[in-house]
Short mmCIF file of C-alpha atoms and ligand atoms in Angstrom, two decimals:
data_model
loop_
_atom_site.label_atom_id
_atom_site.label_comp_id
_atom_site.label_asym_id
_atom_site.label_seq_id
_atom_site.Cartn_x
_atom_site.Cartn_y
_atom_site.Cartn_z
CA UNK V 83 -35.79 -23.41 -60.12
CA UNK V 84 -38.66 -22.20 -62.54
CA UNK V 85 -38.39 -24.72 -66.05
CA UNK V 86 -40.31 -21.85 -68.14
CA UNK V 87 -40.78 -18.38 -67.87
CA UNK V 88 -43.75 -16.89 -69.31
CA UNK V 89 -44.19 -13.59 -70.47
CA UNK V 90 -47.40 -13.17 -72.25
CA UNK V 91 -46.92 -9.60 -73.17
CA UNK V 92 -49.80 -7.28 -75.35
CA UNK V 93 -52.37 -7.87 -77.92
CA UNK V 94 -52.63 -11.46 -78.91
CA UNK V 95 -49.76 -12.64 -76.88
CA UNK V 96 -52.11 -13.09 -73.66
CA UNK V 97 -54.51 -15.21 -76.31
CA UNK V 98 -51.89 -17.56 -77.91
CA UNK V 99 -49.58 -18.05 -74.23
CA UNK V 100 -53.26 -18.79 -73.06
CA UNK V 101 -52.99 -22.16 -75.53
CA UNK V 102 -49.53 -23.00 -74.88
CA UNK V 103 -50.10 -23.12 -70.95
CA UNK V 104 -53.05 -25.25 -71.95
CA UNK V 105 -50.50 -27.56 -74.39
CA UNK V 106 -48.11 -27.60 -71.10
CA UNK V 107 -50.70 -28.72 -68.35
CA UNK V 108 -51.55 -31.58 -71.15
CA UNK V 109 -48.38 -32.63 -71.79
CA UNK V 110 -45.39 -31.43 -68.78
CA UNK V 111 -47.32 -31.54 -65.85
CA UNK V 112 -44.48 -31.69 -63.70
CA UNK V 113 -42.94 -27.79 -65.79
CA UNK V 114 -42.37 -25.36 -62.98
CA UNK V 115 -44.26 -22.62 -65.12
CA UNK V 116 -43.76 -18.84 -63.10
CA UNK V 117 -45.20 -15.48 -65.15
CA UNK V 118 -45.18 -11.96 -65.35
CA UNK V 119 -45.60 -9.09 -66.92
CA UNK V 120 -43.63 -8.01 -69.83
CA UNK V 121 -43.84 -5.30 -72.58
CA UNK V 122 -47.06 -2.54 -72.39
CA UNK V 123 -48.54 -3.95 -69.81
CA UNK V 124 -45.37 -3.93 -67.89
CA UNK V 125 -45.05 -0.20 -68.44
CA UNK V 126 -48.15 0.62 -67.49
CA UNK V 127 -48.24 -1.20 -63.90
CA UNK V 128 -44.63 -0.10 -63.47
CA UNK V 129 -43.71 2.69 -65.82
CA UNK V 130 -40.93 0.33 -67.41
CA UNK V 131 -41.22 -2.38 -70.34
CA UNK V 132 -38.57 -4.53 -68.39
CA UNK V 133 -38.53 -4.65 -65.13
CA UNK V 134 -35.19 -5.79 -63.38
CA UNK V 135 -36.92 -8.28 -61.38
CA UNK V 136 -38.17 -9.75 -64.48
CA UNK V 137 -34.89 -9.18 -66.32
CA UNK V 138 -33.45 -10.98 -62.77
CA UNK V 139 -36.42 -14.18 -63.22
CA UNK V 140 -35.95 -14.53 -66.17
CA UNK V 141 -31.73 -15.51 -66.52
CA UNK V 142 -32.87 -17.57 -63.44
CA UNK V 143 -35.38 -19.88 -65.34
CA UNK V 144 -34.34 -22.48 -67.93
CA UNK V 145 -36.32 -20.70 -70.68
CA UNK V 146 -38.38 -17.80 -71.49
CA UNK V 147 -41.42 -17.85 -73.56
CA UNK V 148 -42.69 -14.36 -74.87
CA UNK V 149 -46.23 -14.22 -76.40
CA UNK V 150 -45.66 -10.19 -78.39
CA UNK V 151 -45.31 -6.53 -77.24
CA UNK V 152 -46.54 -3.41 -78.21
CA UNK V 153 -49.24 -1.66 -79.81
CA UNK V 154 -50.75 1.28 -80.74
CA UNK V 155 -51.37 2.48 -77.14
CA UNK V 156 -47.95 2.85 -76.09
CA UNK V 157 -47.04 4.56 -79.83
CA UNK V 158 -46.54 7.88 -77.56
CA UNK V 159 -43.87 6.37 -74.98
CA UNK V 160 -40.40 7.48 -75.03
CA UNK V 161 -38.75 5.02 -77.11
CA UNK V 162 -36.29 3.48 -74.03
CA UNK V 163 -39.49 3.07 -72.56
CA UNK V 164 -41.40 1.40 -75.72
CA UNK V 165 -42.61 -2.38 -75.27
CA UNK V 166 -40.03 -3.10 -77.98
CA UNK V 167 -37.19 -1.46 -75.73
CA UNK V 168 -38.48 -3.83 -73.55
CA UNK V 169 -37.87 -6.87 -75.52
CA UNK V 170 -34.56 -5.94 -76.93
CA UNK V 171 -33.43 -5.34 -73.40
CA UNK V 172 -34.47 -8.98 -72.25
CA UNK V 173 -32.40 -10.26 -75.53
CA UNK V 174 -29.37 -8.45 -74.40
CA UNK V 175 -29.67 -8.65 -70.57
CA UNK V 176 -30.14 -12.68 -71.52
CA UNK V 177 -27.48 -12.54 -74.56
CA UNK V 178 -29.15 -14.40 -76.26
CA UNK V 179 -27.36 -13.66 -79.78
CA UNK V 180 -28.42 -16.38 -81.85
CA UNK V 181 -32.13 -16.53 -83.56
CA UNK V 182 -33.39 -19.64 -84.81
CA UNK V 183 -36.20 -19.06 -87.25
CA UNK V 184 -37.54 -21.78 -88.84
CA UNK V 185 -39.62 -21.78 -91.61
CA UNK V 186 -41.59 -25.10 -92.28
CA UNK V 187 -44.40 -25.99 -94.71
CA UNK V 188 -46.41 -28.28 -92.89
CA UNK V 189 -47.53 -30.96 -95.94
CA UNK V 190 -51.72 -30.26 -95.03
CA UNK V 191 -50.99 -26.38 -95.06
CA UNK V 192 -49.01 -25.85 -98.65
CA UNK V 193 -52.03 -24.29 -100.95
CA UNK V 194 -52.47 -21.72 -97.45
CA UNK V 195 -49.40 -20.29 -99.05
CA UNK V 196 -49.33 -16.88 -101.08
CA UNK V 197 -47.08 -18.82 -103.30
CA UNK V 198 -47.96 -21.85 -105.19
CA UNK V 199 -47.72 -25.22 -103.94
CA UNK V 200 -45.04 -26.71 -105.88
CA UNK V 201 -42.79 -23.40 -104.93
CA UNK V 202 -43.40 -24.50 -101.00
CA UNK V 203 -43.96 -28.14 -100.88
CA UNK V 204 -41.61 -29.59 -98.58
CA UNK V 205 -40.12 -26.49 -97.68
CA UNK V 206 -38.04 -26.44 -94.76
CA UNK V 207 -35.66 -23.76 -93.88
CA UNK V 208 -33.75 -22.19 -91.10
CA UNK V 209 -32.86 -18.59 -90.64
CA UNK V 210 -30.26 -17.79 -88.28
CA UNK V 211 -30.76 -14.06 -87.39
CA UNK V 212 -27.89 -12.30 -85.33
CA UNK V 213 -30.49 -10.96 -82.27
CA UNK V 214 -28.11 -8.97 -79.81
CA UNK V 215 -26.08 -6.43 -82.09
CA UNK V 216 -26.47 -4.18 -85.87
CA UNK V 217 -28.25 -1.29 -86.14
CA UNK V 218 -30.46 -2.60 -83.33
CA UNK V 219 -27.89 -1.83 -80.35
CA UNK V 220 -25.27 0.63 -82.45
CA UNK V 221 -24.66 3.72 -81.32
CA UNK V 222 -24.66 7.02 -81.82
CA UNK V 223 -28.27 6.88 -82.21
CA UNK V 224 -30.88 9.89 -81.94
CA UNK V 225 -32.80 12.85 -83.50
CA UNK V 226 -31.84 16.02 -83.45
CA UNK V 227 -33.10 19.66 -85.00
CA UNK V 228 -31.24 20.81 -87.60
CA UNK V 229 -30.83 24.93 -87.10
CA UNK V 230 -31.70 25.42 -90.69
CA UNK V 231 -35.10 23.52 -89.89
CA UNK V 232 -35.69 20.03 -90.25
CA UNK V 233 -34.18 17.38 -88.18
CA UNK V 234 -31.46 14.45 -88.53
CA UNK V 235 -31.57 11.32 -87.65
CA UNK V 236 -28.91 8.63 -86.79
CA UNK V 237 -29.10 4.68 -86.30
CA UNK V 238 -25.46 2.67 -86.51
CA UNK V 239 -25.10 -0.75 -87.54
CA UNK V 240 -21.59 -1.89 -86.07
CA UNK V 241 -20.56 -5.40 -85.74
CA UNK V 242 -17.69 -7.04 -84.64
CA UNK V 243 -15.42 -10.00 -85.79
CA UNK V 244 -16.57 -11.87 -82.49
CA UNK V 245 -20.13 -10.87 -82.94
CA UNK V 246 -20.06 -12.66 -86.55
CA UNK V 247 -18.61 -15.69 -85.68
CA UNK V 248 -20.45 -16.83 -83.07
CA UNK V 249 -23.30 -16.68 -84.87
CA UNK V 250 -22.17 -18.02 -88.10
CA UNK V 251 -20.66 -21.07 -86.07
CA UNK V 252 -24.16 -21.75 -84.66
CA UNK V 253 -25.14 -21.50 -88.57
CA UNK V 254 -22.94 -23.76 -89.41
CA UNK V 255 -23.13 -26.50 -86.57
CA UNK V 256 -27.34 -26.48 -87.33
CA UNK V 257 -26.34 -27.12 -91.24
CA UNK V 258 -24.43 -29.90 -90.06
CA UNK V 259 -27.28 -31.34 -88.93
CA UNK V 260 -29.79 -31.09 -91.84
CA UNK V 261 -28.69 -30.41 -95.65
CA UNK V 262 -25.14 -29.27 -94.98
CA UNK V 263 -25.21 -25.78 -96.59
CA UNK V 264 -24.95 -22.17 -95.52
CA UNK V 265 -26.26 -18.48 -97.03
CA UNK V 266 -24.62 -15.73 -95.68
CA UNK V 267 -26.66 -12.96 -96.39
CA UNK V 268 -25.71 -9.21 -96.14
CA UNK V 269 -25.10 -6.01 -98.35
CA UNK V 270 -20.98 -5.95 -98.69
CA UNK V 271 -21.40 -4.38 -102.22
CA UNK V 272 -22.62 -1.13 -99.79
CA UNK V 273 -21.85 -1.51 -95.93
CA UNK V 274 -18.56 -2.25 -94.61
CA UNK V 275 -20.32 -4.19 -91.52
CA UNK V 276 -21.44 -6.33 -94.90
CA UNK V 277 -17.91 -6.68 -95.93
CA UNK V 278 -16.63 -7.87 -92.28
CA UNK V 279 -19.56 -10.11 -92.26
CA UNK V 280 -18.45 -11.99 -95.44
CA UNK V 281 -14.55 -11.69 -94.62
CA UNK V 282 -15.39 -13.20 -91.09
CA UNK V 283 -18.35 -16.30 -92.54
CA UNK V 284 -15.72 -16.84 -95.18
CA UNK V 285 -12.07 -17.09 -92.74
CA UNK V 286 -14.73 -19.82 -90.53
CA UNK V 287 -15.48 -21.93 -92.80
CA UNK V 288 -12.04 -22.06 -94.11
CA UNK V 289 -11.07 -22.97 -90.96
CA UNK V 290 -13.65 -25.18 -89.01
CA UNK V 291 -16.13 -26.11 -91.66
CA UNK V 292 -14.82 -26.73 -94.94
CA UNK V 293 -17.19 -29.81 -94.59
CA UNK V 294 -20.28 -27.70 -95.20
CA UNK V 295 -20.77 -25.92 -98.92
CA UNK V 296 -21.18 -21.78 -97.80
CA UNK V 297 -22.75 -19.52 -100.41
CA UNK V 298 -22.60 -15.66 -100.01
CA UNK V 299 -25.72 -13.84 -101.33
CA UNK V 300 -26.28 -10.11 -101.35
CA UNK V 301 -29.94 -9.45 -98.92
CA UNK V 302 -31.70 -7.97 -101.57
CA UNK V 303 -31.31 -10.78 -103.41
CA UNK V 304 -32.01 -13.40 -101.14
CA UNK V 305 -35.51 -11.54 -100.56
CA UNK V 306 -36.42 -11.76 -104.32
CA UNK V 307 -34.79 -16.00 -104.20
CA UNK V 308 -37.06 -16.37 -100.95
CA UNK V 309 -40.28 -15.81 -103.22
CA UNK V 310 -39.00 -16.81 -106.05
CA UNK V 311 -37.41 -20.84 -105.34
CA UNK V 312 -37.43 -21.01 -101.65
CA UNK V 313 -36.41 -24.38 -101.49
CA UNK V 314 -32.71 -23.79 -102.23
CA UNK V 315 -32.21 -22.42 -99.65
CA UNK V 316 -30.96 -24.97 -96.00
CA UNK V 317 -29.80 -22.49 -93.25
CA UNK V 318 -29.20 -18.58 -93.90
CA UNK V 319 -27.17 -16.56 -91.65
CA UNK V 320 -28.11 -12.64 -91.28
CA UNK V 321 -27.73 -10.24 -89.15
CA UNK V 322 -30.31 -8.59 -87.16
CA UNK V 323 -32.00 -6.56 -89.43
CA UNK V 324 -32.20 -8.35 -92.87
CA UNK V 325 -33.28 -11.37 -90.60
CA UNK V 326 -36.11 -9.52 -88.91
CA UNK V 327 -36.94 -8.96 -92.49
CA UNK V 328 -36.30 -12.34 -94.25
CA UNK V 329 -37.92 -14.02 -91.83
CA UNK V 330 -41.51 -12.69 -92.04
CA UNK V 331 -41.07 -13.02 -95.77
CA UNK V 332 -40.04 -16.44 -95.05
CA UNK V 333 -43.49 -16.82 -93.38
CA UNK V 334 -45.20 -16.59 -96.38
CA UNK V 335 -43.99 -19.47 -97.77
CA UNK V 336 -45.60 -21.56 -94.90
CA UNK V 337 -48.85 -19.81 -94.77
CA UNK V 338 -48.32 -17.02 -92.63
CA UNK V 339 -47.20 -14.91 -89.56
CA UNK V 340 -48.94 -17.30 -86.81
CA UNK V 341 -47.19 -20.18 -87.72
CA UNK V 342 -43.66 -19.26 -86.95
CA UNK V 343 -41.83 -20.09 -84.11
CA UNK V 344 -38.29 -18.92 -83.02
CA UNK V 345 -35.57 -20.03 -80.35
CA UNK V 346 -33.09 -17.31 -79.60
CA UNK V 347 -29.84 -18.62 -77.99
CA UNK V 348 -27.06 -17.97 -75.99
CA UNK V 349 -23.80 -19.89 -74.67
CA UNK V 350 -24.20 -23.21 -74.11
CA UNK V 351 -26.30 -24.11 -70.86
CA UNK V 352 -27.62 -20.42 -71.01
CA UNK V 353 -31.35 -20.36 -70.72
CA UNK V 354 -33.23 -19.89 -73.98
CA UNK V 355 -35.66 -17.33 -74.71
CA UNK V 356 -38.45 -18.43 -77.53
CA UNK V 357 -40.90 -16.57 -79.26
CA UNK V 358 -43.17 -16.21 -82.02
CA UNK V 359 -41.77 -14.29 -84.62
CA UNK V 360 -45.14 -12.27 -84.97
CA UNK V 361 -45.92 -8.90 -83.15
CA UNK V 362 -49.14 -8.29 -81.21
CA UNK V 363 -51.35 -7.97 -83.84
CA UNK V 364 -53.55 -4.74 -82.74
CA UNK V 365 -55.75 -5.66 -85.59
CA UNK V 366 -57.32 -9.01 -84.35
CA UNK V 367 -55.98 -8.70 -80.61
CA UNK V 368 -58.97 -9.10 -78.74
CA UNK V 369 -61.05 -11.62 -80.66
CA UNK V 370 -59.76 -14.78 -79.83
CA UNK V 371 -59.02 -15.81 -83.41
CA UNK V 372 -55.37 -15.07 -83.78
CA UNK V 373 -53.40 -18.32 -84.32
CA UNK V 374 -51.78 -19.96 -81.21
CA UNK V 375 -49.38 -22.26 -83.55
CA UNK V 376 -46.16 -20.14 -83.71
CA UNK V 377 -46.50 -20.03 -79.78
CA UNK V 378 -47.65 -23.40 -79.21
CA UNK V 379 -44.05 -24.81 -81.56
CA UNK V 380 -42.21 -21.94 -79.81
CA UNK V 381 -42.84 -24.39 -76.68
CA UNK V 382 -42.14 -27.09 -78.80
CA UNK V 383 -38.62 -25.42 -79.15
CA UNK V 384 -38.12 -24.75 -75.50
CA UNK V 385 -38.97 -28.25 -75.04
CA UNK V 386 -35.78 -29.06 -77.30
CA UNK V 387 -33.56 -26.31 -76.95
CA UNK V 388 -33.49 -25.75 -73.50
CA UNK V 389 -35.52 -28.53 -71.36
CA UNK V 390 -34.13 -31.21 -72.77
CA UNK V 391 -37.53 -32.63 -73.55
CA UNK V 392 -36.74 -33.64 -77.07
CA UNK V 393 -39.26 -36.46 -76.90
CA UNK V 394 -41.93 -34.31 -75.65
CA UNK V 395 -40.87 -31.49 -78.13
CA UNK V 396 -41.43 -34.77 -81.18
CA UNK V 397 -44.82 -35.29 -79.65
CA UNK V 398 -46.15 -32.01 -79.92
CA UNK V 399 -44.77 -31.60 -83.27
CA UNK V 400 -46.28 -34.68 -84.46
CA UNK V 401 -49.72 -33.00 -82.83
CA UNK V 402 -49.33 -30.32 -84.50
CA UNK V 403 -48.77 -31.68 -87.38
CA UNK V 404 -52.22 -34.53 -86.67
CA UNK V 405 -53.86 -31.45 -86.02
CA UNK V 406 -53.70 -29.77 -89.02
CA UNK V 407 -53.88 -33.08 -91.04
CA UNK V 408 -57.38 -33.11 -89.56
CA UNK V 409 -58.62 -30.02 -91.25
CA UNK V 410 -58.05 -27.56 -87.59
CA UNK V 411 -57.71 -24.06 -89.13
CA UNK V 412 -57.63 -20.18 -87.55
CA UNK V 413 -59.09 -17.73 -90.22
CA UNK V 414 -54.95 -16.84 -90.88
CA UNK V 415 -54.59 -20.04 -92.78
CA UNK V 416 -58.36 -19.97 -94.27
CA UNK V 417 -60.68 -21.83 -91.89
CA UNK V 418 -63.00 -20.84 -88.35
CA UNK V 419 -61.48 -22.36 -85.83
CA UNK V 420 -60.70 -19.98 -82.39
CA UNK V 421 -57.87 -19.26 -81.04
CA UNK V 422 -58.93 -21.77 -77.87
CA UNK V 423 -60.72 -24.26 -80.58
CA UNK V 424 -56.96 -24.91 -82.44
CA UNK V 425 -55.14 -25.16 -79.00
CA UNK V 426 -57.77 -27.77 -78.48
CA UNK V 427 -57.36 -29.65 -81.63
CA UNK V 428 -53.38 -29.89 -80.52
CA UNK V 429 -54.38 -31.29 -77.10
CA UNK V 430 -56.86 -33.71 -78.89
CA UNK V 431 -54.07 -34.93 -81.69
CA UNK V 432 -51.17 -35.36 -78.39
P1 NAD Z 523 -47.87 -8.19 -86.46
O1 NAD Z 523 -46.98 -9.37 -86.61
O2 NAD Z 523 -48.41 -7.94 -85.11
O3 NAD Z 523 -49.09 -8.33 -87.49
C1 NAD Z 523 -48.94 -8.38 -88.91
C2 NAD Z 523 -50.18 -9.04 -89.54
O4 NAD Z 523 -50.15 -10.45 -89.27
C3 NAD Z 523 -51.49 -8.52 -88.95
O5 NAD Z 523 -52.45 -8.46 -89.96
C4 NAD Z 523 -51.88 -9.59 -87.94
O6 NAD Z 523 -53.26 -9.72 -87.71
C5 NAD Z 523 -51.31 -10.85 -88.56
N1 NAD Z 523 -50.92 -11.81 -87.53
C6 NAD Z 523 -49.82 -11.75 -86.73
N2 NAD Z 523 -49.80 -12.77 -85.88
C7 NAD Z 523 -50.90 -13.51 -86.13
C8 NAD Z 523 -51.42 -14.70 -85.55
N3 NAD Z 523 -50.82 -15.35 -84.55
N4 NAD Z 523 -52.60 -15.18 -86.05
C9 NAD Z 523 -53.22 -14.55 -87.05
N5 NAD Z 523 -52.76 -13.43 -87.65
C10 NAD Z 523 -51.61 -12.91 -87.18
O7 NAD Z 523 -47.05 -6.93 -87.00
P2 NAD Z 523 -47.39 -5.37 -86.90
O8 NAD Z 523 -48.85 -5.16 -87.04
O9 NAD Z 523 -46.45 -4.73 -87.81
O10 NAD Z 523 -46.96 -4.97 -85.42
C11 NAD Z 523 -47.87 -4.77 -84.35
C12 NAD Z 523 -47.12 -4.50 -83.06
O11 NAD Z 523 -46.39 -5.67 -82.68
C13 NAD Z 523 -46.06 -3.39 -83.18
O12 NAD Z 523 -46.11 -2.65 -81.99
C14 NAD Z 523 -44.76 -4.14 -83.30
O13 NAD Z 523 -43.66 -3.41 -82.83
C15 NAD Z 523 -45.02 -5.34 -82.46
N6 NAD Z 523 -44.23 -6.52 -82.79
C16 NAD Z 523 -43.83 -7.27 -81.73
C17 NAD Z 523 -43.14 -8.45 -81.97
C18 NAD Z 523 -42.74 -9.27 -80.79
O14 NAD Z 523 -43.20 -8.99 -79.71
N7 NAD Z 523 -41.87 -10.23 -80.94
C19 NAD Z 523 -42.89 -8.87 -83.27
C20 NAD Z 523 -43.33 -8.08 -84.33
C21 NAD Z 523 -44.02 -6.89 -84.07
C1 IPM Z 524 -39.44 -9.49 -84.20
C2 IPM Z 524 -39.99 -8.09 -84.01
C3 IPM Z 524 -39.06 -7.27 -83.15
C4 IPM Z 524 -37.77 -7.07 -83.92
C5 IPM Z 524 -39.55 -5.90 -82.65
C6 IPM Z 524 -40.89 -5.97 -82.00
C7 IPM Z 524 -38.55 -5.30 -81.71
O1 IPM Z 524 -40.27 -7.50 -85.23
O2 IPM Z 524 -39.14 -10.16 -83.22
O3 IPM Z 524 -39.34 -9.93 -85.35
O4 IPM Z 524 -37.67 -6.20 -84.79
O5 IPM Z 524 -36.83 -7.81 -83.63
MN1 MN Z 525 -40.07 -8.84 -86.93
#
């Protein structure tokens, strides 16, 4: 059976998977790694994003790891045909519904920040993002001319009462673990799918986890209280939308985009499928400077989550963490290493 899946996808995501199968030779020599393509470069060997055999490989490994899709070149594809359709077809086909998104000051990195050190000092902070359902996956969806002129155009966010708790239980079980409390962000002063969400987090807690303190906060909000004290904050719970969004606000607080790992999950025993939380940065793809860190702890989370390598997983945290304690820097977080040079300085810290 294949341990890890890798799909390195477009733009940087060949460059940083290139420095996590680096990290893995180093430190799991025994992984069964298998990969393929995935994304753009999927589409245009095969004229899909997400191929079924790929879609087939990868519920058949123990985890996926996805560098990023898409790019301008494929801006012109049909969207069912997009890289992106691509990747929210491998979160459905895998059901993997709940999104782990950490967000983690690492001590060496807090003046790389856009916010000042004393707001992001220590910070450590999970988002729990709802991955397989919202606006993402609601239907009706489409465009359509209008015979007056113009056009319409439809998305649906729909959730249901099954769709919130299992994600909000996750939320809750991870708080357990850490600082015991919940935010349970949506809009229910606007959207009814807000109101269900805060009717269903709240009925939950009442019943299964009255242990853990559970604050409601409206989305816009919690964007302004994410720049403004992002400490408070232990786990949030969102749905798919507002925690695509949160999160790479979140990043900020850290020192950016390429330092942000995520773990989307399913049922129990269900393989994982991890991922950085950035895209495939057109801008720098190419030049072997992006940062490899959100990809290289998006291992470390497939170590955890779903290899049951939580040893290995501490080990290449603590690397990381050496690593940037000795002064290794990408351009992203203000210093000249490569993207090869900082997947070095991990090896060299484990
Ligand atoms: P992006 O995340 O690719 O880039 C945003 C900015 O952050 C850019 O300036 C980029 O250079 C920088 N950045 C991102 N990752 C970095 C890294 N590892 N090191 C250094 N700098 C980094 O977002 P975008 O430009 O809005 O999107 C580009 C494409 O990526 C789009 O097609 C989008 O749909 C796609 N995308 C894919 C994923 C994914 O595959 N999971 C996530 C987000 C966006
Ligand atoms: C992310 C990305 C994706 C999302 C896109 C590429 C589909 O922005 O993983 O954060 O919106 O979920
Ligand atoms: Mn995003």
């Amino acid at each position: 059976m294949t341990d890890l899946l890798l799909l390195p996808g477009d733009g940087i995501g060949p460059e940083v998977i290139g420095e996590v199968r680096k990290v893995a030779a180093a430190l799991t020599p025994d992984l069964v790694i298998e990969e393929r393509a995935f994304g753009g470069c999927s589409y245009d060997q095969f004229g899909s994003p997400l191929t079924d055999e790929t879609l087939a490989a990868a519920k058949a490994s123990k985890a996926v790891l996805m560098g990023a899709v898409g790019g301008p070149k494929w801006s012109g594809v049909a969207r069912d045909k997009r890289p992106e359709a691509g990747l929210l077809g491998l979160r459905a086909g895998m059901n993997v519904f709940a999104n782990l998104r950490p967000a983690l000051c690492f001590a060496p990195l807090a003046d790389a920040s856009s916010l000042k050190r004393e707001l992001v000092e220590g910070l450590d902070l999970m988002i729990v993002r709802e991955l397989v359902g919202g606006v993402y996956f609601g239907s009706p969806r489409f465009i359509e001319a209008l015979p007056e002129g113009g056009k319409r155009a439809v998305d649906t966010q729909v959730y249901t009462t099954a769709e919130i708790e299992r994600v909000a239980r996750v939320a809750f079980e991870l708080a357990r673990g850490r600082r015991n409390k919940v935010t349970s962000c949506e809009k229910s002063n606007v959207m009814d799918s807000g109101l269900l969400w805060r009717e269903v987090v709240t009925d939950l807690h009442k019943r299964e986890f009255a242990d853990v303190e559970l604050e409601h906060m409206l989305a816009d909000n919690a964007a302004m209280q994410l720049v403004r004290a992002p400490k408070q904050f232990d786990v949030i719970v969102t749905d798919n939308l507002f925690g695509d969004i949160l999160s790479d606000e979140a990043s900020q607080a850290t020192g950016g985009l390429g330092l942000l790992p995520s773990a989307a999950l399913g049922v129990p025993g269900a393989p994982g499928l991890y991922e950085p939380i950035h895209g495939s940065a057109p801008d720098i793809a190419g030049k072997g400077i992006a940062n490899p860190l959100a990809a290289i702890l998006s291992f470390e989370m497939a170590l955890r989550w779903s290899l049951g390598r939580g040893e290995l997983a501490d080990r290449l945290f603590a690397a990381v963490t050496r690593a940037l304690e000795g002064g290794a820097r990408t351009p992203d977080i203000g210093g000249q290493l490569t993207t090869a040079q900082m997947g070095d300085a991990v090896i060299a810290a484990l």
